[in-house]
């Protein structure tokens, strides 16, 4: 979640004409580090300019003048975003359902345990934070420009990625080799391209070679070139990537895949700028800046003998470590907005909105495939968008089956069995607590709103379970 959406001390408004109740609720909330603003009437609360920006509103229902239901209707009409928790000592299921249909977040019945109210407030505050995150995402989706939410064609404002931006600036001023380390999918090539584009070699070529995809012989030919007839199949002369990139930058991806022989040849290029093509007697002079990437720990590669120590020290004059996405989660909404706008533009359609629940799932996910996986997920969400809303979030199949997908909308054996089990558990809780909703909520570990919705779904009446 972004820093702008977080609040160290969330703000809760308490509205109750009963001073003792108002003060008691306020003290309980303040003991749990909430900032609290008290009002003795709904009219006074509505007159306060700061009301639209609070994290949660806790209000009594039965009050003189404007009551809680009227207040809720007014808040909904004004489109005030804070979640509203209704409190009453005169409530019943009909009133609770009516309030929640009108837009209330939860319903707490007097007398109540403080922990029940605190649990409801905590969830409401979390929802408010997610709503702000979603609003910020949509704002950026509409206003996103190349440099607004990042630098060098990269997206992100977190401290972790800003450190990378600073290192790119330093590396771009030099001409020494750079070792870029990071997990698969974090954007190592983007970092390399940024270094090139900001350097004095920007007018030269940027040439990328995936060393891991080529055999030893093919890689040497690809890098250093060959003469006609140098080996079977060499039907013509080939310059090689070093010659092609001369005057510019050469990126070697997956440096750990390069053979020891090729490492020795690379050392020579780095030391004196000479390339020895296969089958040729005379070396060729080149002027290339070398950038290399790896997803492994370079010192460990040296210990294992995969990298020659002298080669490692030569390519790691400068080093940049690109953080995984799980260490820069505040950048996730920006990346979602960026990719969603890109994919929507490709189809000529408006970018779909991301539901709060979907955004919450994406913020909580560990992203083992990093930005590459996020990009794939957003593309799927854009393709499966319906009626202006992004499709469901699912993990990349390369990283295992999703545990976040919803059950199918059509009835099935699994769905039927789950609903039978859920109804039986709710009935047992109501029976054990004599139809007391508050006690049943505590036993089930769910909010009153959730319980009322399920009771309505299954046609349950708490009066049938009273002792």
Coordinates of C-alpha atoms in Angstrom, one line a residue:
X1 CA 0.0 0.0 0.0
X2 CA 1.3 3.5 -0.9
X3 CA 2.5 5.9 1.8
X4 CA -0.2 8.3 0.8
X5 CA -2.9 5.8 1.6
X6 CA -1.5 4.8 5.0
X7 CA -2.3 6.6 8.3
X8 CA -0.3 5.9 11.4
X9 CA -3.3 7.1 13.5
X10 CA -6.6 6.6 11.7
X11 CA -9.3 9.2 12.3
X12 CA -12.7 7.9 13.6
X13 CA -15.8 10.1 14.2
X14 CA -18.1 9.1 17.0
X15 CA -21.7 10.4 17.0
X16 CA -24.0 9.8 19.9
X17 CA -26.3 12.0 21.9
X18 CA -25.6 10.0 25.0
X19 CA -22.5 11.7 26.5
X20 CA -21.5 8.7 28.7
X21 CA -21.7 6.3 25.7
X22 CA -19.9 8.8 23.4
X23 CA -17.0 9.3 25.9
X24 CA -16.7 5.5 26.6
X25 CA -16.4 4.6 22.9
X26 CA -13.9 7.5 22.4
X27 CA -11.7 6.3 25.3
X28 CA -11.6 2.8 24.0
X29 CA -10.7 3.9 20.5
X30 CA -8.0 6.3 21.7
X31 CA -6.5 3.5 23.8
X32 CA -6.0 1.7 20.5
X33 CA -4.2 4.6 18.9
X34 CA -7.1 6.0 16.9
X35 CA -7.6 9.8 16.6
X36 CA -11.2 10.5 17.6
X37 CA -13.6 13.4 16.9
X38 CA -16.8 13.4 19.0
X39 CA -20.2 14.9 18.1
X40 CA -23.4 14.9 20.1
X41 CA -25.6 15.1 17.0
X42 CA -25.6 14.2 13.3
X43 CA -26.1 17.8 12.3
X44 CA -22.9 18.9 14.1
X45 CA -20.9 16.1 12.4
X46 CA -22.2 17.0 9.0
X47 CA -21.2 20.6 9.6
X48 CA -17.6 19.6 10.2
X49 CA -15.5 20.2 7.1
X50 CA -13.1 17.3 7.8
X51 CA -15.8 14.6 7.8
X52 CA -15.2 13.4 4.2
X53 CA -11.6 12.6 5.0
X54 CA -11.9 10.5 8.1
X55 CA -11.4 6.7 8.1
X56 CA -14.5 5.6 9.8
X57 CA -17.8 7.0 11.3
X58 CA -19.4 5.3 14.3
X59 CA -22.9 6.6 14.9
X60 CA -25.9 5.8 17.2
X61 CA -29.1 5.2 15.3
X62 CA -31.7 6.5 17.8
X63 CA -30.9 10.2 18.2
X64 CA -33.1 13.4 18.5
X65 CA -33.3 15.4 15.4
X66 CA -31.5 13.7 12.5
X67 CA -31.2 10.0 13.4
X68 CA -28.6 7.5 12.3
X69 CA -30.5 6.2 9.3
X70 CA -31.1 9.8 8.0
X71 CA -27.4 10.6 8.6
X72 CA -26.4 7.5 6.6
X73 CA -28.8 8.5 3.7
X74 CA -27.3 12.0 3.7
X75 CA -23.7 10.7 3.7
X76 CA -24.6 8.4 0.7
X77 CA -26.2 11.3 -1.1
X78 CA -23.2 13.4 -0.7
X79 CA -21.0 10.5 -1.7
X80 CA -18.8 10.7 1.4
X81 CA -16.5 7.8 1.4
X82 CA -15.9 6.8 5.1
X83 CA -17.4 3.4 6.1
X84 CA -20.3 3.9 8.6
X85 CA -20.8 1.6 11.6
X86 CA -24.3 1.8 13.1
X87 CA -24.9 1.4 16.9
X88 CA -28.3 0.9 18.5
X89 CA -30.0 -0.7 21.5
X90 CA -33.3 -0.9 19.6
X91 CA -32.2 -2.8 16.5
X92 CA -33.5 -5.9 14.8
X93 CA -32.5 -7.8 11.7
X94 CA -34.9 -5.8 9.6
X95 CA -33.3 -2.5 10.7
X96 CA -29.8 -4.0 10.2
X97 CA -30.5 -5.2 6.7
X98 CA -32.2 -1.9 5.9
X99 CA -29.1 0.1 7.0
X100 CA -26.6 -2.1 5.3
X101 CA -28.6 -2.0 2.0
X102 CA -28.5 1.8 2.3
X103 CA -24.7 1.7 2.5
X104 CA -23.7 1.0 6.2
X105 CA -20.5 -0.9 6.6
X106 CA -21.6 -2.8 9.8
X107 CA -24.2 -2.9 12.6
X108 CA -23.4 -3.3 16.3
X109 CA -26.1 -3.8 18.9
X110 CA -26.1 -2.5 22.4
X111 CA -25.0 -3.7 24.8
X112 CA -21.8 -4.8 23.0
X113 CA -18.4 -6.0 24.0
X114 CA -15.7 -3.4 23.3
X115 CA -13.7 -5.9 21.3
X116 CA -16.6 -6.4 18.9
X117 CA -16.7 -2.7 18.1
X118 CA -12.9 -2.5 17.8
X119 CA -12.9 -5.4 15.4
X120 CA -15.5 -3.7 13.2
X121 CA -13.6 -0.3 13.4
X122 CA -10.3 -2.0 12.4
X123 CA -11.9 -3.6 9.4
X124 CA -13.7 -0.4 8.4
X125 CA -10.4 1.5 8.6
X126 CA -8.7 -1.1 6.4
X127 CA -11.5 -0.7 3.9
X128 CA -11.1 3.1 3.9
X129 CA -7.3 2.7 3.3
X130 CA -8.1 0.4 0.4
X131 CA -10.6 2.8 -1.0
X132 CA -8.1 5.6 -1.0
X133 CA -5.5 3.3 -2.6
X134 CA -8.1 2.5 -5.3
X135 CA -9.0 6.1 -5.9
X136 CA -5.3 7.0 -6.2
X137 CA -4.8 4.2 -8.7
X138 CA -7.7 5.5 -10.8
X139 CA -6.3 9.0 -10.6
X140 CA -2.9 7.9 -11.8
X141 CA -4.5 5.8 -14.5
X142 CA -6.1 8.9 -15.9
X143 CA -3.1 11.2 -15.5
X144 CA -0.2 8.9 -15.9
X145 CA 2.7 10.4 -17.8
X146 CA 6.2 8.8 -18.5
X147 CA 8.0 10.8 -15.8
X148 CA 5.1 11.3 -13.2
X149 CA 5.4 7.9 -11.6
X150 CA 9.0 7.0 -12.2
X151 CA 12.2 7.7 -14.2
X152 CA 14.1 6.4 -17.1
X153 CA 11.0 4.7 -18.5
X154 CA 10.6 2.8 -15.3
X155 CA 7.6 3.0 -12.9
X156 CA 7.9 3.4 -9.2
X157 CA 8.3 5.9 -6.4
X158 CA 9.3 3.7 -3.5
X159 CA 12.5 4.3 -1.6
X160 CA 13.9 1.0 -2.9
X161 CA 13.4 1.9 -6.6
X162 CA 14.6 5.5 -6.0
X163 CA 17.9 4.0 -4.8
X164 CA 18.1 2.2 -8.2
X165 CA 17.4 5.5 -10.0
X166 CA 20.3 7.2 -8.1
X167 CA 22.6 4.3 -9.0
X168 CA 21.7 4.5 -12.6
X169 CA 22.6 8.2 -12.6
X170 CA 26.0 7.3 -11.1
X171 CA 26.6 4.5 -13.6
X172 CA 25.6 6.5 -16.6
X173 CA 28.4 9.1 -15.9
X174 CA 31.1 6.4 -16.0
X175 CA 32.2 4.0 -18.7
X176 CA 33.1 1.0 -16.5
X177 CA 31.4 -2.4 -16.6
X178 CA 28.3 -2.7 -14.5
X179 CA 27.0 -5.9 -12.9
X180 CA 23.2 -5.8 -12.5
X181 CA 21.8 -8.4 -10.1
X182 CA 18.2 -9.3 -9.4
X183 CA 15.5 -12.0 -9.5
X184 CA 13.8 -13.0 -12.7
X185 CA 11.4 -10.4 -13.9
X186 CA 12.5 -7.4 -11.8
X187 CA 13.6 -5.3 -14.8
X188 CA 17.3 -5.8 -15.1
X189 CA 17.3 -5.1 -18.8
X190 CA 15.3 -1.9 -18.2
X191 CA 18.1 -0.8 -15.8
X192 CA 20.7 -1.6 -18.4
X193 CA 18.9 0.4 -21.1
X194 CA 18.5 3.3 -18.8
X195 CA 22.2 3.4 -18.1
X196 CA 22.9 3.4 -21.9
X197 CA 20.3 6.1 -22.7
X198 CA 21.7 8.4 -20.0
X199 CA 25.3 7.8 -20.9
X200 CA 27.6 9.5 -23.5
X201 CA 27.1 6.4 -25.6
X202 CA 23.3 7.1 -26.0
X203 CA 23.7 7.8 -29.7
X204 CA 25.4 4.4 -30.2
X205 CA 23.8 1.0 -30.4
X206 CA 22.4 -0.9 -27.4
X207 CA 22.8 -4.6 -28.2
X208 CA 21.5 -7.3 -25.8
X209 CA 22.6 -11.0 -25.9
X210 CA 20.9 -13.7 -23.8
X211 CA 23.9 -15.9 -22.9
X212 CA 21.8 -18.5 -21.2
X213 CA 20.0 -19.3 -24.5
X214 CA 23.1 -20.1 -26.5
X215 CA 25.6 -23.0 -26.5
X216 CA 29.3 -22.3 -25.9
X217 CA 30.3 -22.4 -29.6
X218 CA 27.3 -20.4 -30.8
X219 CA 27.8 -17.8 -28.0
X220 CA 31.5 -17.3 -29.0
X221 CA 30.5 -16.8 -32.6
X222 CA 27.6 -14.5 -31.6
X223 CA 29.9 -12.3 -29.4
X224 CA 33.2 -12.3 -31.2
X225 CA 32.3 -13.2 -34.8
X226 CA 33.8 -15.7 -37.2
X227 CA 35.5 -16.0 -40.5
X228 CA 33.9 -17.9 -43.4
X229 CA 34.6 -21.6 -43.1
X230 CA 35.8 -21.3 -39.4
X231 CA 33.5 -24.2 -38.5
X232 CA 30.9 -26.4 -40.1
X233 CA 28.0 -24.2 -41.2
X234 CA 30.0 -21.0 -41.2
X235 CA 29.1 -20.2 -44.8
X236 CA 29.8 -16.5 -44.5
X237 CA 31.8 -13.9 -42.5
X238 CA 30.1 -12.6 -39.3
X239 CA 31.2 -9.5 -37.3
X240 CA 29.7 -10.5 -34.0
X241 CA 27.9 -8.4 -31.4
X242 CA 31.0 -6.7 -30.0
X243 CA 31.7 -5.2 -33.4
X244 CA 28.0 -4.4 -33.9
X245 CA 27.9 -2.6 -30.6
X246 CA 31.2 -0.7 -31.0
X247 CA 30.6 2.9 -30.0
X248 CA 27.7 1.8 -27.8
X249 CA 26.7 -0.7 -25.1
X250 CA 26.6 -4.5 -25.0
X251 CA 24.4 -6.2 -22.5
X252 CA 25.1 -9.8 -21.6
X253 CA 22.1 -11.4 -19.8
X254 CA 22.6 -14.4 -17.5
X255 CA 26.4 -14.0 -17.3
X256 CA 26.6 -17.2 -15.2
X257 CA 25.9 -19.2 -18.3
X258 CA 29.1 -18.1 -20.0
X259 CA 31.9 -20.7 -20.3
X260 CA 35.3 -20.2 -18.7
X261 CA 36.9 -20.0 -22.1
X262 CA 34.5 -17.2 -23.1
X263 CA 35.2 -15.5 -19.8
X264 CA 38.9 -15.4 -20.7
X265 CA 38.1 -13.9 -24.1
X266 CA 35.9 -11.3 -22.5
X267 CA 38.6 -10.4 -20.1
X268 CA 40.8 -9.6 -23.1
X269 CA 38.2 -7.4 -24.6
X270 CA 37.7 -5.5 -21.3
X271 CA 41.5 -5.0 -20.9
X272 CA 42.6 -3.9 -24.3
X273 CA 39.4 -3.7 -26.5
X274 CA 40.5 -6.5 -28.8
X275 CA 38.1 -9.1 -30.2
X276 CA 39.4 -12.3 -31.7
X277 CA 36.9 -13.7 -34.2
X278 CA 36.8 -17.5 -34.7
X279 CA 39.0 -18.5 -37.6
X280 CA 40.8 -15.2 -38.0
X281 CA 44.4 -14.4 -37.2
X282 CA 44.1 -10.7 -36.5
X283 CA 42.0 -9.3 -33.7
X284 CA 39.6 -6.4 -34.2
X285 CA 39.6 -3.2 -32.1
X286 CA 36.2 -2.3 -30.6
X287 CA 35.0 0.4 -28.2
X288 CA 32.2 -1.2 -26.2
X289 CA 30.8 -0.6 -22.7
X290 CA 29.9 -4.0 -21.1
X291 CA 26.8 -4.4 -18.9
X292 CA 26.0 -7.9 -17.4
X293 CA 23.1 -9.3 -15.5
X294 CA 22.6 -12.3 -13.2
X295 CA 19.7 -13.6 -11.1
X296 CA 22.2 -15.3 -8.8
X297 CA 24.5 -14.1 -6.0
X298 CA 27.7 -13.3 -7.8
X299 CA 30.1 -14.1 -4.9
X300 CA 28.4 -17.5 -4.6
X301 CA 29.0 -18.1 -8.3
X302 CA 32.7 -17.4 -7.7
X303 CA 32.8 -19.9 -4.8
X304 CA 31.1 -22.5 -6.9
X305 CA 33.6 -22.0 -9.8
X306 CA 30.9 -20.8 -12.2
X307 CA 32.6 -17.4 -12.5
X308 CA 36.3 -16.8 -12.6
X309 CA 37.3 -14.5 -9.7
X310 CA 39.3 -12.2 -12.0
X311 CA 36.4 -12.0 -14.4
X312 CA 34.0 -11.2 -11.6
X313 CA 36.1 -8.4 -10.2
X314 CA 36.5 -6.9 -13.7
X315 CA 32.7 -6.9 -14.6
X316 CA 31.7 -5.7 -11.1
X317 CA 33.5 -2.4 -11.1
X318 CA 30.0 -1.0 -10.5
X319 CA 27.1 -3.1 -9.1
X320 CA 23.3 -2.4 -9.0
X321 CA 20.9 -4.7 -7.1
X322 CA 17.3 -4.4 -8.4
X323 CA 14.8 -5.1 -5.6
X324 CA 12.1 -7.7 -6.0
X325 CA 8.5 -6.5 -6.2
X326 CA 7.6 -7.8 -2.7
X327 CA 10.1 -5.3 -1.3
X328 CA 8.4 -2.3 -3.1
X329 CA 4.7 -3.1 -2.7
X330 CA 3.8 0.6 -2.7
X331 CA 4.7 0.7 -6.4
X332 CA 2.2 -2.0 -7.3
X333 CA -0.8 0.3 -7.8
X334 CA 1.4 2.5 -10.1
X335 CA 2.5 -0.5 -12.1
X336 CA -1.1 -1.8 -12.4
X337 CA -2.2 1.6 -13.7
X338 CA 0.7 1.8 -16.1
X339 CA 0.2 -1.7 -17.7
X340 CA -3.6 -1.4 -17.7
X341 CA -3.4 1.9 -19.6
X342 CA -0.9 0.4 -22.0
X343 CA -3.1 -2.7 -22.8
X344 CA -6.3 -0.7 -23.0
X345 CA -4.6 1.7 -25.4
X346 CA -3.7 -1.2 -27.6
X347 CA -7.3 -2.2 -28.0
X348 CA -8.6 1.4 -28.2
X349 CA -10.8 0.9 -25.2
X350 CA -11.0 2.8 -21.9
X351 CA -8.9 1.3 -19.1
X352 CA -11.1 -0.8 -16.8
X353 CA -11.5 0.0 -13.1
X354 CA -9.8 -2.3 -10.6
X355 CA -12.3 -3.5 -7.9
X356 CA -11.1 -2.9 -4.3
X357 CA -11.1 -6.6 -3.6
X358 CA -8.9 -7.4 -6.6
X359 CA -6.5 -4.6 -5.7
X360 CA -6.3 -6.0 -2.1
X361 CA -5.4 -9.4 -3.4
X362 CA -2.7 -8.0 -5.6
X363 CA -1.2 -6.0 -2.8
X364 CA -1.1 -9.1 -0.6
X365 CA 0.5 -11.4 -3.2
X366 CA 4.2 -12.2 -3.0
X367 CA 4.8 -11.9 -6.8
X368 CA 7.5 -14.6 -7.3
X369 CA 7.7 -13.6 -11.0
X370 CA 8.0 -9.9 -10.1
X371 CA 7.1 -7.2 -12.6
X372 CA 6.9 -9.7 -15.5
X373 CA 4.3 -11.7 -13.6
X374 CA 2.4 -8.5 -12.7
X375 CA 2.4 -7.4 -16.3
X376 CA 1.0 -10.8 -17.4
X377 CA -1.7 -10.7 -14.7
X378 CA -2.8 -7.1 -15.7
X379 CA -3.0 -8.2 -19.3
X380 CA -5.3 -11.0 -18.4
X381 CA -7.4 -8.7 -16.2
X382 CA -7.7 -6.2 -19.1
X383 CA -8.7 -8.9 -21.6
X384 CA -11.3 -10.3 -19.3
X385 CA -12.7 -6.9 -18.3
X386 CA -16.5 -6.7 -18.2
X387 CA -18.8 -3.7 -18.0
X388 CA -15.9 -1.4 -17.2
X389 CA -14.4 -3.5 -14.4
X390 CA -11.1 -5.4 -14.7
X391 CA -11.4 -9.2 -14.7
X392 CA -10.3 -11.4 -11.7
X393 CA -6.7 -11.6 -10.6
X394 CA -5.0 -14.9 -11.0
X395 CA -1.4 -16.0 -10.5
X396 CA 0.9 -16.8 -13.4
X397 CA 0.7 -20.5 -14.2
X398 CA 4.5 -20.6 -14.2
X399 CA 4.4 -20.1 -10.5
X400 CA 1.8 -22.6 -9.5
X401 CA -2.0 -22.8 -9.4
X402 CA -4.0 -19.8 -8.1
X403 CA -5.5 -20.0 -4.6
X404 CA -7.3 -16.7 -5.2
X405 CA -9.8 -17.6 -7.9
X406 CA -13.4 -17.4 -6.9
X407 CA -15.7 -20.4 -7.0
X408 CA -17.7 -20.8 -10.2
X409 CA -20.9 -18.8 -10.3
X410 CA -22.9 -21.9 -11.4
X411 CA -23.9 -24.4 -8.7
X412 CA -21.7 -27.5 -8.3
X413 CA -21.1 -30.2 -5.8
X414 CA -18.2 -28.3 -4.1
X415 CA -20.2 -25.1 -3.8
X416 CA -23.3 -26.9 -2.5
X417 CA -21.3 -28.7 0.1
X418 CA -19.6 -25.5 1.3
X419 CA -22.9 -23.7 1.6
X420 CA -24.5 -26.6 3.6
X421 CA -21.5 -26.6 5.9
X422 CA -21.6 -22.8 6.3
X423 CA -25.3 -22.8 7.2
X424 CA -24.8 -25.6 9.7
X425 CA -22.0 -23.8 11.4
X426 CA -24.0 -20.6 11.7
X427 CA -27.0 -22.4 13.0
X428 CA -24.9 -24.1 15.7
X429 CA -23.4 -20.8 16.8
X430 CA -26.9 -19.1 17.0
X431 CA -28.2 -22.1 18.9
X432 CA -25.3 -22.2 21.4
X433 CA -25.7 -18.5 22.1
X434 CA -29.5 -18.4 22.3
X435 CA -29.8 -16.3 19.1
X436 CA -27.5 -13.5 20.4
X437 CA -25.9 -12.1 17.3
X438 CA -23.0 -10.4 19.0
X439 CA -21.9 -13.6 20.8
X440 CA -22.4 -15.6 17.6
X441 CA -20.2 -13.1 15.7
X442 CA -17.4 -13.5 18.2
X443 CA -17.6 -17.3 18.1
X444 CA -17.6 -17.3 14.3
X445 CA -14.9 -14.6 14.0
X446 CA -16.9 -12.5 11.5
X447 CA -18.6 -9.0 11.6
X448 CA -22.2 -8.5 12.3
X449 CA -22.7 -7.3 8.7
X450 CA -21.3 -10.6 7.4
X451 CA -23.5 -12.7 9.7
X452 CA -26.7 -10.8 8.9
X453 CA -26.0 -11.2 5.2
X454 CA -25.5 -15.0 5.6
X455 CA -28.6 -15.2 7.9
X456 CA -30.6 -13.5 5.1
X457 CA -29.1 -15.8 2.5
X458 CA -30.1 -18.9 4.4
X459 CA -33.4 -17.6 5.7
X460 CA -32.3 -17.8 9.3
X461 CA -34.1 -15.8 12.1
X462 CA -32.3 -15.3 15.4
X463 CA -35.7 -15.5 17.2
X464 CA -35.9 -19.2 16.3
X465 CA -32.8 -19.8 18.4
X466 CA -33.6 -17.9 21.5
X467 CA -33.6 -19.9 24.7

